[in-house]
mmCIF file of C-alpha atoms in Angstrom:
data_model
loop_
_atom_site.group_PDB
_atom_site.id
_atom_site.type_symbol
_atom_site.label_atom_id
_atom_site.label_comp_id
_atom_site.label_asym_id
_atom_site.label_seq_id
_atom_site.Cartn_x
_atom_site.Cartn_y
_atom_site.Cartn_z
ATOM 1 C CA UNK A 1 -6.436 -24.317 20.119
ATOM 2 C CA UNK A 2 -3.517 -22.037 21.233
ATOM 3 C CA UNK A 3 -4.617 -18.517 22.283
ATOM 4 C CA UNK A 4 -2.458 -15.567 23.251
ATOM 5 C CA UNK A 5 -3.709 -12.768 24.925
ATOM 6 C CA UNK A 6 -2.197 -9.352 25.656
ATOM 7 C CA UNK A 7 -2.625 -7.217 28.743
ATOM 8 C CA UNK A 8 -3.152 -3.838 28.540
ATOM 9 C CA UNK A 9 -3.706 -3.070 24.539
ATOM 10 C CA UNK A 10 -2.499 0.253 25.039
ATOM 11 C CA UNK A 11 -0.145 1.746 26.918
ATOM 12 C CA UNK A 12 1.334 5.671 27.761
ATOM 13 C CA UNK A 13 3.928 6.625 30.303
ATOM 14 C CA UNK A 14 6.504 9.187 30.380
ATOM 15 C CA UNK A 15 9.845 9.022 29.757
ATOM 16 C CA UNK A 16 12.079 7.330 32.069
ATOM 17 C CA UNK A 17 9.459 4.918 33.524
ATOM 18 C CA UNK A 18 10.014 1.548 33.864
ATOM 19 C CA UNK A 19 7.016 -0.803 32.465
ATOM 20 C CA UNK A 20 6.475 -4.437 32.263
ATOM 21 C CA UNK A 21 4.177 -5.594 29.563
ATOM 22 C CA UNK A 22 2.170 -8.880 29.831
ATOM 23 C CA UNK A 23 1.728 -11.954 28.123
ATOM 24 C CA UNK A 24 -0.912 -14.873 28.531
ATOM 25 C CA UNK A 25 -1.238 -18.175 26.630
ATOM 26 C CA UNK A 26 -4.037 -20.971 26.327
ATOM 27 C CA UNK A 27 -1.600 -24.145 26.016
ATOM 28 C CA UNK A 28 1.460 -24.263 27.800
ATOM 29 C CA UNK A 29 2.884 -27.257 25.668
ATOM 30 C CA UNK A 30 5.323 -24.421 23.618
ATOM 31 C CA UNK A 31 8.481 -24.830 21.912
ATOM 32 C CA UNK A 32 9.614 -21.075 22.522
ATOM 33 C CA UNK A 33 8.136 -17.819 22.829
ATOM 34 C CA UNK A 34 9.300 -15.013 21.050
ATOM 35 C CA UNK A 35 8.828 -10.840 21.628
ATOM 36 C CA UNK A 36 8.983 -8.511 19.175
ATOM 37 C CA UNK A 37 8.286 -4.902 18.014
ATOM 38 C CA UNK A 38 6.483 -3.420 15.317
ATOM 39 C CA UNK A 39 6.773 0.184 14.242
ATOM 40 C CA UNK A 40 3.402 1.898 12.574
ATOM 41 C CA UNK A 41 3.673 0.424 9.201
ATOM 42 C CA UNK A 42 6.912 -1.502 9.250
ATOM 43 C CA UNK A 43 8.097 -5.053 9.825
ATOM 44 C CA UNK A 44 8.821 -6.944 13.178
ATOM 45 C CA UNK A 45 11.932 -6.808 14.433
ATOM 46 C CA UNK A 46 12.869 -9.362 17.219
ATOM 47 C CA UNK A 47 13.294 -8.844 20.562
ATOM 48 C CA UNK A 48 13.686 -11.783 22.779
ATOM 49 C CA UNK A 49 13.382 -15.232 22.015
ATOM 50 C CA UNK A 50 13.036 -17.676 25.160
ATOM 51 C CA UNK A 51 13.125 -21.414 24.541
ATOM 52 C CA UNK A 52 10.564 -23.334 26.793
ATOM 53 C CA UNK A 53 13.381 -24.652 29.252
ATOM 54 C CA UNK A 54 14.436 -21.014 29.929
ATOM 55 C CA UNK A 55 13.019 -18.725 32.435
ATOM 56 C CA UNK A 56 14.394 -15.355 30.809
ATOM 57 C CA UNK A 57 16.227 -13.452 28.501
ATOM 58 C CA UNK A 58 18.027 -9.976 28.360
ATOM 59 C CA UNK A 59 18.765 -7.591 26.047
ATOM 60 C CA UNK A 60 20.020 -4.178 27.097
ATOM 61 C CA UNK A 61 17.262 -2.453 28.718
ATOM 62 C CA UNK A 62 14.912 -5.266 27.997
ATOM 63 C CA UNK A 63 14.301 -8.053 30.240
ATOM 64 C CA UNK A 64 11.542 -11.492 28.827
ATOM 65 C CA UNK A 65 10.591 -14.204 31.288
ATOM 66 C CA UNK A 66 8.788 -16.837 31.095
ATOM 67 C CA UNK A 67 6.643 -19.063 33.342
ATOM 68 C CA UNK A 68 5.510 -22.016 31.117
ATOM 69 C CA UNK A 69 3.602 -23.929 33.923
ATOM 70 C CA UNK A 70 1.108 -20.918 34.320
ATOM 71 C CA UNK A 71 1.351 -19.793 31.118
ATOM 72 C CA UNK A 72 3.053 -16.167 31.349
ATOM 73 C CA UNK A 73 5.494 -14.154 30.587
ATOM 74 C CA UNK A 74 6.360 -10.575 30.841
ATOM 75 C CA UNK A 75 7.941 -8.104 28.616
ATOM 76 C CA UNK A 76 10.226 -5.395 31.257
ATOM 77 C CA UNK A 77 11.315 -2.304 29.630
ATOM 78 C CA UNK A 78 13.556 -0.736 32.208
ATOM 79 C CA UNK A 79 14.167 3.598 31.872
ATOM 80 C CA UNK A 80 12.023 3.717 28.960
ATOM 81 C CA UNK A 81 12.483 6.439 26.145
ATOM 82 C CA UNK A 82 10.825 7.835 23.586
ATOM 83 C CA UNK A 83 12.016 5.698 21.006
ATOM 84 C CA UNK A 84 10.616 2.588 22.559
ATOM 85 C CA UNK A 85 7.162 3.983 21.437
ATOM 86 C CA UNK A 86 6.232 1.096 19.276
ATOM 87 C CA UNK A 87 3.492 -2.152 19.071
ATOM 88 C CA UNK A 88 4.932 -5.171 21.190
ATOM 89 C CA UNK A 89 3.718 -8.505 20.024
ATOM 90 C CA UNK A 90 4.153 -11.470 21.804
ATOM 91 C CA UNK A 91 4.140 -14.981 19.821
ATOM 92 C CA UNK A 92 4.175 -18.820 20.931
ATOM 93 C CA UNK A 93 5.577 -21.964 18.124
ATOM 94 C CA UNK A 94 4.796 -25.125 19.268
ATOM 95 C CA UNK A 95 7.707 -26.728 17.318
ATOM 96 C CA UNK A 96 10.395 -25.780 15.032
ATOM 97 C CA UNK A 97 11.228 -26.200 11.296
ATOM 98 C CA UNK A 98 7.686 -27.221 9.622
ATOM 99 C CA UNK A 99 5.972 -27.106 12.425
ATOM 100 C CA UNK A 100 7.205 -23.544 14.224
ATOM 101 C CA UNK A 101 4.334 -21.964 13.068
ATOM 102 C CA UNK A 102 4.143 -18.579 14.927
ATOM 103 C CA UNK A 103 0.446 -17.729 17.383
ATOM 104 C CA UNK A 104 0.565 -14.156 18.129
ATOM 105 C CA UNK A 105 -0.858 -11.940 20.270
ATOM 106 C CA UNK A 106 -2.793 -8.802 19.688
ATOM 107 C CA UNK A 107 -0.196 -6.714 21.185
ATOM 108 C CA UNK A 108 0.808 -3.468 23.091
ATOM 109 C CA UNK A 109 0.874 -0.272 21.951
ATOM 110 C CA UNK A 110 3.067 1.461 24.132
ATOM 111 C CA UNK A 111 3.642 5.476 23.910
ATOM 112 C CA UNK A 112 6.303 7.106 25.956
ATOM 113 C CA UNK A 113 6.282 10.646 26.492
ATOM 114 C CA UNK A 114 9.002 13.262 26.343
ATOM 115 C CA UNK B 1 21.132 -11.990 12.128
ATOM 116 C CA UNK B 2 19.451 -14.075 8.910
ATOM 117 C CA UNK B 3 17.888 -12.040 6.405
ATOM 118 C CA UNK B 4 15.166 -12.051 4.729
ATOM 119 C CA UNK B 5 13.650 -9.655 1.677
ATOM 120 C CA UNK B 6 10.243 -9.043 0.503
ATOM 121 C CA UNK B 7 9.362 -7.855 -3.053
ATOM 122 C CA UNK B 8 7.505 -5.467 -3.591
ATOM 123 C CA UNK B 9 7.459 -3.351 -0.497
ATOM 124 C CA UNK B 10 4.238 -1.464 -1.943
ATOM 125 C CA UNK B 11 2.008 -2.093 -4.973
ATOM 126 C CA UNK B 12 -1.168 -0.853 -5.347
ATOM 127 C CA UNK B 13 -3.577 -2.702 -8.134
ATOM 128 C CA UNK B 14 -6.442 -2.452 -9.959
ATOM 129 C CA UNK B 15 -9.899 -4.975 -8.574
ATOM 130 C CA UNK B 16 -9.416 -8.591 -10.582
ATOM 131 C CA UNK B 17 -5.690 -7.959 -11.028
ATOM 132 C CA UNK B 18 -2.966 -10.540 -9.870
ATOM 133 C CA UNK B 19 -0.417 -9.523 -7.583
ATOM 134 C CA UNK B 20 2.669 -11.833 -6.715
ATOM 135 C CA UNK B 21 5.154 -11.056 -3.608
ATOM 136 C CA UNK B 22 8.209 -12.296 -3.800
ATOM 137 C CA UNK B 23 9.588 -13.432 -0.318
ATOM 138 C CA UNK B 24 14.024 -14.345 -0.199
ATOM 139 C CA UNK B 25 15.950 -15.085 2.490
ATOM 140 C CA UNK B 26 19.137 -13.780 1.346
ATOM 141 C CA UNK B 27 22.317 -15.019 3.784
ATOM 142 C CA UNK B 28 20.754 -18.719 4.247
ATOM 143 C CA UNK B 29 18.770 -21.403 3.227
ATOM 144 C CA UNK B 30 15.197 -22.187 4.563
ATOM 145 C CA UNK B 31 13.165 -25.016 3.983
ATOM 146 C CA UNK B 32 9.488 -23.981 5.502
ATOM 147 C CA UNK B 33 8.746 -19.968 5.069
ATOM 148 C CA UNK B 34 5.377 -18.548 6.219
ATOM 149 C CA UNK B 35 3.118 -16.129 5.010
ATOM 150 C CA UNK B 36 1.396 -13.768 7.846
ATOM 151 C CA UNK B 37 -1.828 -11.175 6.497
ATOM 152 C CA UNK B 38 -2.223 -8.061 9.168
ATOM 153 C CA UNK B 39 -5.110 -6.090 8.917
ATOM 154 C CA UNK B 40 -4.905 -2.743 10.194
ATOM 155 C CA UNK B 41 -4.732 -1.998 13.852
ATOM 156 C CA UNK B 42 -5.040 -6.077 14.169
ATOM 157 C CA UNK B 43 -2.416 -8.641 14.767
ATOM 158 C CA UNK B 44 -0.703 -11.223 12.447
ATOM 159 C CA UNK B 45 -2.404 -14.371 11.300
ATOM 160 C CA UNK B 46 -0.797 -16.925 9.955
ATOM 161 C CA UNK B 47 -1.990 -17.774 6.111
ATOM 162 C CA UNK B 48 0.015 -20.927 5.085
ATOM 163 C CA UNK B 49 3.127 -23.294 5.410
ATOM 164 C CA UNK B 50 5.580 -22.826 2.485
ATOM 165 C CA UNK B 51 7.540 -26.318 2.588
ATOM 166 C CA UNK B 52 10.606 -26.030 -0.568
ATOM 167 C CA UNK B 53 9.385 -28.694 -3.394
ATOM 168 C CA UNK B 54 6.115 -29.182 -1.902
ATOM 169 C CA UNK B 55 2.473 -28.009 -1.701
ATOM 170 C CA UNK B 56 1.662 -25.273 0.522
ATOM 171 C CA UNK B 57 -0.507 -26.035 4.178
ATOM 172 C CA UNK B 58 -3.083 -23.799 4.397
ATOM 173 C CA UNK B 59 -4.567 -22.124 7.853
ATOM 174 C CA UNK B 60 -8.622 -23.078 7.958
ATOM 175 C CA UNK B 61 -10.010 -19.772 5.909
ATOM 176 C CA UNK B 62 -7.452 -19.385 3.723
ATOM 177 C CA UNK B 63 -8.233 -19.984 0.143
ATOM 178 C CA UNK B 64 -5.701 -21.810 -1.798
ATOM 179 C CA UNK B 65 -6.881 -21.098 -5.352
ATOM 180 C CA UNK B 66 -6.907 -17.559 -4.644
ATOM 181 C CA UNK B 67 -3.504 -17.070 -2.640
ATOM 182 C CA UNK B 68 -1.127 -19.331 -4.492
ATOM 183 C CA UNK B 69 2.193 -20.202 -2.919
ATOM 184 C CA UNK B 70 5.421 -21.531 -4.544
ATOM 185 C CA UNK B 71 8.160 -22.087 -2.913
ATOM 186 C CA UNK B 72 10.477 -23.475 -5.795
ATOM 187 C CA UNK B 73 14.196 -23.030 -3.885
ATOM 188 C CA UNK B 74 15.645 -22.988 -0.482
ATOM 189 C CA UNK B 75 15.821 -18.905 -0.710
ATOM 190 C CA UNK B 76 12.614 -17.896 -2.464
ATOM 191 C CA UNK B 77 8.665 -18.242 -2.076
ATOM 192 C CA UNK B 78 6.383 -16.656 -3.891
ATOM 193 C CA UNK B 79 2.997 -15.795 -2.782
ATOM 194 C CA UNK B 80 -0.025 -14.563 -5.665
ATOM 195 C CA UNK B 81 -3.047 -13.118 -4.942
ATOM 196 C CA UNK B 82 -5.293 -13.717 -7.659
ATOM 197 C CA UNK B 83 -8.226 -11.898 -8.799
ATOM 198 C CA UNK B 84 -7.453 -9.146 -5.974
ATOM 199 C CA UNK B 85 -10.448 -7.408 -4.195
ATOM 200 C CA UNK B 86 -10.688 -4.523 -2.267
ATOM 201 C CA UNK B 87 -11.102 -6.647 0.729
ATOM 202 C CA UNK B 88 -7.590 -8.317 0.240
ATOM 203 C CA UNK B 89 -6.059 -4.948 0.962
ATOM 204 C CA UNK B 90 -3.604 -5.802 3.753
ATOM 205 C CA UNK B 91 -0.197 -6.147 5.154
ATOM 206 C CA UNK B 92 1.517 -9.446 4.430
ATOM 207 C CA UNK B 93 4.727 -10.116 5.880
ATOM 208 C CA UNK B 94 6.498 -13.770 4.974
ATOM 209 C CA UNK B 95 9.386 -15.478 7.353
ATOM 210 C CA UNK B 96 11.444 -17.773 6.845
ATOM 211 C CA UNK B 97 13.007 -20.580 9.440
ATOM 212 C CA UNK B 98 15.960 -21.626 10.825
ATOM 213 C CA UNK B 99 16.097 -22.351 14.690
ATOM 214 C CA UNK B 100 13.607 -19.331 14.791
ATOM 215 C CA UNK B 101 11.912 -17.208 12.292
ATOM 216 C CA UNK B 102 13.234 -13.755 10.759
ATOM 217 C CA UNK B 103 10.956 -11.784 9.260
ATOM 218 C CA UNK B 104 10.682 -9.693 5.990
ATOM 219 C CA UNK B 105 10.153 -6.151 6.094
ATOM 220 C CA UNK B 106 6.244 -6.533 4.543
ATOM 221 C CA UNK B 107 4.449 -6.010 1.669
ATOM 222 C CA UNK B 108 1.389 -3.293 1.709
ATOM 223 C CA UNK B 109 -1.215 -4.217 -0.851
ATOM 224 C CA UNK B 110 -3.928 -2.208 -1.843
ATOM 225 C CA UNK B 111 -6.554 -2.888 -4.035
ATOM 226 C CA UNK B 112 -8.775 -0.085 -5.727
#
């Protein structure tokens, strides 16, 4: 049974930090791995989605990568801002269509201060 | 990006009520949606498989009399609670797949 685990739970820096935010999963048999955010009481908007025969993605001042073998991968938030203060969840499919059924983590709540 | 709706974004209901939550993807079609439940300050656990002119799968726990899914086109599932209980108060968020999943904004239910 697929587990994902995230490392820390909670997290507060200030402003202008970078931070990398971490990622762990049980079987390494995935079909992608998607990040995503989650603002107190809102919906998930998506991040980063890595296939399992990539090694990373980038967005803007987000960087996902992914080591399959050991299952990993790490969330980098580079100059971090207030408005990155958020819940980062980190989910695994094991197939697509039918069967892309998404295993998430608990996630990150991250706080960055002014 | 793909989007998808959810309808109601807030209801609040009476114990033994029925609540249904409407769930559209509105600029494509999708075959399999899912329905997620989040309890607070916990993460998202996945509830059942909505498959377009089939039966629902549902996750081990998840009682199908009492959360009834329909998924009757390409751009719209429906999932009912029945019977709603205090303890069904939660955040349910649905998604709906193409090469990956795009999420609805959520539906907060609670139950007096």
């Amino acid at each position: 049974k697929q587990e994902v685990t995230q490392i820390p739970a909670a997290l507060s820096v200030p402003e202008g930090e970078n931070l990398v935010l971490n990622c762990s999963f049980t079987d390494s048999a995935i079909y992608n791995l998607q990040w995503f955010r989650q603002d107190p009481g809102k919906g998930l908007t998506s991040l980063l989605l890595i296939q399992s025969s990539q090694r990373e993605q980038t967005s803007g001042r987000l960087n996902a990568s992914l080591d399959k073998s050991s299952g990993r991968s790490t969330l980098y938030i580079a100059a971090s801002q207030p408005g990155d203060s958020a819940t980062y969840l980190c989910a695994v499919s094991h197939g697509s269509g039918n069967t892309g059924k998404l295993i998430f983590g608990q996630g990150t709540t991250l706080q960055v201060k002014p | 990006g793909a989007v998808v709706s959810q309808h109601p974004s807030r209801v609040i209901c009476k114990s033994g009520t029925s609540v249904k939550i409407e769930c559209r993807s509105l600029d494509f079609q999708a075959t399999t949606m899912f329905w997620y439940r989040q309890f607070p300050k916990q993460s998202l656990m996945l509830m059942a498989t909505s498959n377009e002119g089939s039966k629902a799968t549902y996750e081990q726990g998840v009682e199908k009399d009492k959360f009834l899914i329909n998924h009757a086109s390409l751009t719209l599932s429906t999932l009912t609670v029945t019977s709603a209980h205090p303890e069904d108060s939660s955040f349910y968020i649905c998604s709906a797949s193409l090469n990956e999943q795009f999420f609805g904004p959520g539906t907060r239910l609670t139950v007096l």
